[in-house]
GROMACS .gro file of C-alpha atoms in nm:
model
  196
    1MET     CA    1   3.610   5.695  -6.061
    2ASP     CA    2   3.569   5.369  -5.870
    3GLU     CA    3   3.307   5.126  -6.003
    4GLN     CA    4   3.165   5.093  -5.651
    5GLU     CA    5   3.094   5.470  -5.644
    6GLN     CA    6   2.926   5.462  -5.976
    7ASP     CA    7   2.664   5.203  -5.885
    8PRO     CA    8   2.620   5.163  -5.514
    9SER     CA    9   2.264   5.036  -5.567
   10GLY     CA   10   2.398   4.735  -5.758
   11ASP     CA   11   2.623   4.642  -5.470
   12ARG     CA   12   2.332   4.700  -5.232
   13ARG     CA   13   2.115   4.462  -5.434
   14GLN     CA   14   2.383   4.195  -5.429
   15TRP     CA   15   2.436   4.249  -5.055
   16ALA     CA   16   2.064   4.214  -4.988
   17ALA     CA   17   2.038   3.899  -5.197
   18THR     CA   18   2.330   3.754  -5.001
   19VAL     CA   19   2.175   3.842  -4.662
   20LEU     CA   20   1.842   3.694  -4.767
   21ALA     CA   21   2.013   3.372  -4.886
   22GLY     CA   22   2.184   3.358  -4.543
   23LEU     CA   23   1.850   3.378  -4.363
   24GLY     CA   24   1.725   3.077  -4.564
   25THR     CA   25   2.054   2.893  -4.500
   26ALA     CA   26   2.023   2.955  -4.128
   27GLU     CA   27   1.679   2.793  -4.127
   28ASP     CA   28   1.817   2.497  -4.318
   29VAL     CA   29   2.104   2.459  -4.076
   30ASP     CA   30   1.867   2.472  -3.775
   31ARG     CA   31   1.655   2.197  -3.935
   32ALA     CA   32   1.959   1.982  -4.019
   33LEU     CA   33   2.102   2.010  -3.667
   34THR     CA   34   1.770   1.922  -3.508
   35THR     CA   35   1.735   1.620  -3.741
   36ALA     CA   36   2.092   1.515  -3.669
   37LEU     CA   37   2.020   1.509  -3.298
   38ASP     CA   38   1.683   1.337  -3.332
   39PRO     CA   39   1.581   1.196  -3.675
   40HIS     CA   40   1.231   1.120  -3.537
   41PRO     CA   41   1.143   1.407  -3.310
   42ASP     CA   42   0.824   1.382  -3.106
   43LEU     CA   43   0.556   1.645  -3.119
   44GLY     CA   44   0.609   1.746  -2.754
   45ALA     CA   45   0.975   1.828  -2.814
   46GLU     CA   46   0.895   2.023  -3.130
   47ASN     CA   47   0.626   2.221  -2.950
   48SER     CA   48   0.865   2.300  -2.668
   49VAL     CA   49   1.107   2.452  -2.916
   50ARG     CA   50   0.820   2.650  -3.072
   51ARG     CA   51   0.716   2.779  -2.731
   52ALA     CA   52   1.072   2.885  -2.661
   53ARG     CA   53   1.088   3.073  -2.991
   54ALA     CA   54   0.763   3.251  -2.904
   55VAL     CA   55   0.900   3.356  -2.564
   56HIS     CA   56   1.217   3.478  -2.725
   57ALA     CA   57   1.013   3.692  -2.969
   58ALA     CA   58   0.809   3.836  -2.675
   59ALA     CA   59   1.130   3.927  -2.499
   60LEU     CA   60   1.238   4.115  -2.810
   61GLY     CA   61   0.914   4.322  -2.800
   62LEU     CA   62   0.702   4.143  -3.055
   63GLY     CA   63   0.327   4.103  -3.001
   64PRO     CA   64   0.121   3.794  -3.037
   65ALA     CA   65   0.133   3.786  -3.415
   66GLY     CA   66   0.516   3.818  -3.411
   67CYS     CA   67   0.547   3.552  -3.139
   68ALA     CA   68   0.328   3.316  -3.342
   69ALA     CA   69   0.535   3.386  -3.659
   70ALA     CA   70   0.858   3.323  -3.468
   71ALA     CA   71   0.719   2.992  -3.344
   72GLY     CA   72   0.598   2.901  -3.699
   73ILE     CA   73   0.236   2.859  -3.588
   74PRO     CA   74  -0.095   3.045  -3.646
   75GLU     CA   75  -0.185   3.311  -3.396
   76PRO     CA   76  -0.503   3.117  -3.281
   77MET     CA   77  -0.283   2.821  -3.195
   78LEU     CA   78  -0.058   3.045  -2.979
   79ALA     CA   79  -0.371   3.171  -2.799
   80GLY     CA   80  -0.478   2.814  -2.742
   81TRP     CA   81  -0.133   2.724  -2.600
   82ARG     CA   82  -0.159   3.017  -2.367
   83ALA     CA   83  -0.504   2.910  -2.249
   84GLN     CA   84  -0.404   2.546  -2.197
   85ASP     CA   85  -0.057   2.603  -2.043
   86PRO     CA   86  -0.039   2.848  -1.752
   87ALA     CA   87   0.339   2.821  -1.730
   88PHE     CA   88   0.376   2.911  -2.097
   89ASP     CA   89   0.129   3.200  -2.056
   90ALA     CA   90   0.320   3.336  -1.755
   91ALA     CA   91   0.656   3.307  -1.943
   92LEU     CA   92   0.514   3.487  -2.243
   93ALA     CA   93   0.361   3.764  -2.028
   94SER     CA   94   0.684   3.805  -1.829
   95ALA     CA   95   0.892   3.824  -2.148
   96SER     CA   96   0.655   4.089  -2.287
   97ALA     CA   97   0.673   4.282  -1.962
   98LEU     CA   98   1.054   4.271  -1.967
   99ALA     CA   99   1.061   4.404  -2.326
  100GLU     CA  100   0.823   4.681  -2.237
  101ALA     CA  101   1.011   4.777  -1.923
  102HIS     CA  102   1.335   4.808  -2.117
  103ARG     CA  103   1.165   4.962  -2.423
  104VAL     CA  104   1.317   4.695  -2.642
  105ALA     CA  105   1.093   4.773  -2.939
  106PRO     CA  106   0.919   5.116  -2.913
  107PRO     CA  107   0.589   5.139  -3.106
  108GLY     CA  108   0.650   5.197  -3.476
  109LYS     CA  109   1.005   5.056  -3.463
  110VAL     CA  110   1.136   4.720  -3.549
  111GLY     CA  111   1.452   4.548  -3.428
  112GLY     CA  112   1.677   4.303  -3.608
  113PHE     CA  113   1.474   3.999  -3.512
  114GLY     CA  114   1.153   4.166  -3.626
  115LEU     CA  115   1.315   4.260  -3.951
  116ARG     CA  116   1.424   3.903  -3.996
  117LEU     CA  117   1.065   3.778  -3.947
  118LEU     CA  118   0.936   4.044  -4.187
  119LEU     CA  119   1.182   3.948  -4.455
  120GLN     CA  120   1.124   3.577  -4.413
  121SER     CA  121   0.752   3.629  -4.439
  122VAL     CA  122   0.775   3.845  -4.753
  123ALA     CA  123   1.019   3.595  -4.908
  124LYS     CA  124   0.764   3.320  -4.855
  125GLY     CA  125   0.498   3.523  -5.045
  126VAL     CA  126   0.326   3.715  -4.763
  127HIS     CA  127   0.220   4.069  -4.869
  128ALA     CA  128   0.458   4.326  -4.724
  129GLY     CA  129   0.180   4.513  -4.541
  130THR     CA  130   0.063   4.188  -4.376
  131ALA     CA  131   0.423   4.098  -4.283
  132ALA     CA  132   0.473   4.443  -4.135
  133ALA     CA  133   0.162   4.399  -3.921
  134ILE     CA  134   0.301   4.068  -3.788
  135VAL     CA  135   0.601   4.257  -3.643
  136GLY     CA  136   0.396   4.554  -3.516
  137LEU     CA  137   0.440   4.798  -3.802
  138ARG     CA  138   0.173   4.977  -3.997
  139SER     CA  139   0.210   4.997  -4.373
  140ASP     CA  140   0.294   5.368  -4.354
  141GLN     CA  141   0.567   5.297  -4.100
  142LEU     CA  142   0.711   5.032  -4.327
  143LEU     CA  143   0.703   5.275  -4.622
  144ARG     CA  144   0.878   5.541  -4.416
  145LEU     CA  145   1.142   5.290  -4.310
  146ARG     CA  146   1.200   5.193  -4.673
  147ARG     CA  147   1.231   5.557  -4.775
  148THR     CA  148   1.477   5.645  -4.500
  149ASN     CA  149   1.688   5.329  -4.499
  150PRO     CA  150   1.816   5.214  -4.841
  151GLN     CA  151   1.949   4.890  -4.696
  152VAL     CA  152   1.608   4.789  -4.558
  153SER     CA  153   1.453   4.882  -4.888
  154ALA     CA  154   1.705   4.664  -5.074
  155LEU     CA  155   1.637   4.373  -4.836
  156LEU     CA  156   1.263   4.405  -4.891
  157ASP     CA  157   1.312   4.420  -5.270
  158ALA     CA  158   1.523   4.102  -5.251
  159ALA     CA  159   1.257   3.929  -5.045
  160VAL     CA  160   0.988   4.026  -5.295
  161GLN     CA  161   1.209   3.893  -5.580
  162GLN     CA  162   1.259   3.571  -5.395
  163ALA     CA  163   0.882   3.536  -5.344
  164ARG     CA  164   0.825   3.592  -5.714
  165GLY     CA  165   1.080   3.323  -5.795
  166LEU     CA  166   0.890   3.081  -5.573
  167ARG     CA  167   0.559   3.170  -5.732
  168GLY     CA  168   0.667   3.158  -6.089
  169ASN     CA  169   0.451   3.363  -6.312
  170ASP     CA  170   0.128   3.382  -6.113
  171ARG     CA  171   0.040   3.717  -5.959
  172ARG     CA  172  -0.104   3.585  -5.631
  173PRO     CA  173   0.124   3.438  -5.366
  174ARG     CA  174   0.091   3.064  -5.311
  175ARG     CA  175  -0.044   2.969  -4.976
  176GLY     CA  176   0.245   2.854  -4.758
  177HIS     CA  177   0.260   2.529  -4.564
  178ALA     CA  178   0.033   2.541  -4.265
  179TYR     CA  179   0.135   2.398  -3.935
  180ARG     CA  180  -0.111   2.138  -3.826
  181LEU     CA  181  -0.128   2.001  -3.475
  182VAL     CA  182  -0.283   1.656  -3.443
  183HIS     CA  183  -0.408   1.547  -3.106
  184VAL     CA  184  -0.333   1.184  -3.043
  185SER     CA  185  -0.551   1.028  -2.774
  186ASP     CA  186  -0.569   0.680  -2.628
  187ALA     CA  187  -0.688   0.424  -2.878
  188VAL     CA  188  -1.061   0.360  -2.875
  189PRO     CA  189  -1.140  -0.012  -2.835
  190PRO     CA  190  -1.273  -0.164  -3.160
  191GLU     CA  191  -1.613  -0.247  -3.009
  192GLU     CA  192  -1.670   0.120  -2.918
  193THR     CA  193  -1.562   0.230  -3.270
  194ALA     CA  194  -1.817  -0.005  -3.424
  195GLN     CA  195  -2.095   0.139  -3.209
  196ARG     CA  196  -2.020   0.500  -3.318
   0.00000   0.00000   0.00000
């Protein structure tokens, strides 16, 4: 009997670990290429890329939480961007309408991009139920997906293992790095500063 037939779960675990490592490598490559092009990027350019990622996620059928996760920002910040930038709001709304018209991601289902965000979130220490909600799945839908698809189950197991490796021995996930936007305004003259 072939060794592969004897322990398909072992191969599946190895495959899942390799896929998860590839996701991390892809993020590193994106960062390296961006830095190679502009070692000192300005905040405006970075936010433009984040907005584009949010629109991409909306076109793939993800809701506000998924769009924020794709952009790497908190959901309230995404809402703020929408309120302050009518063009961005219109683009996000159009992308969402396009996804809905073409039934890109029917309720209770997740596509490849959504699965990627889910796995990346879990690998960074986010609870699987919370990560599922980000991509529009309820916990029971995630559980059903795990039970019916051994590959997805193996990928989630690998993500959980990676998160445990990041945390070390503590049981609670460490809080990830938060994205912080700093508003830079015109400098206040020194005499006004002294009066404040």
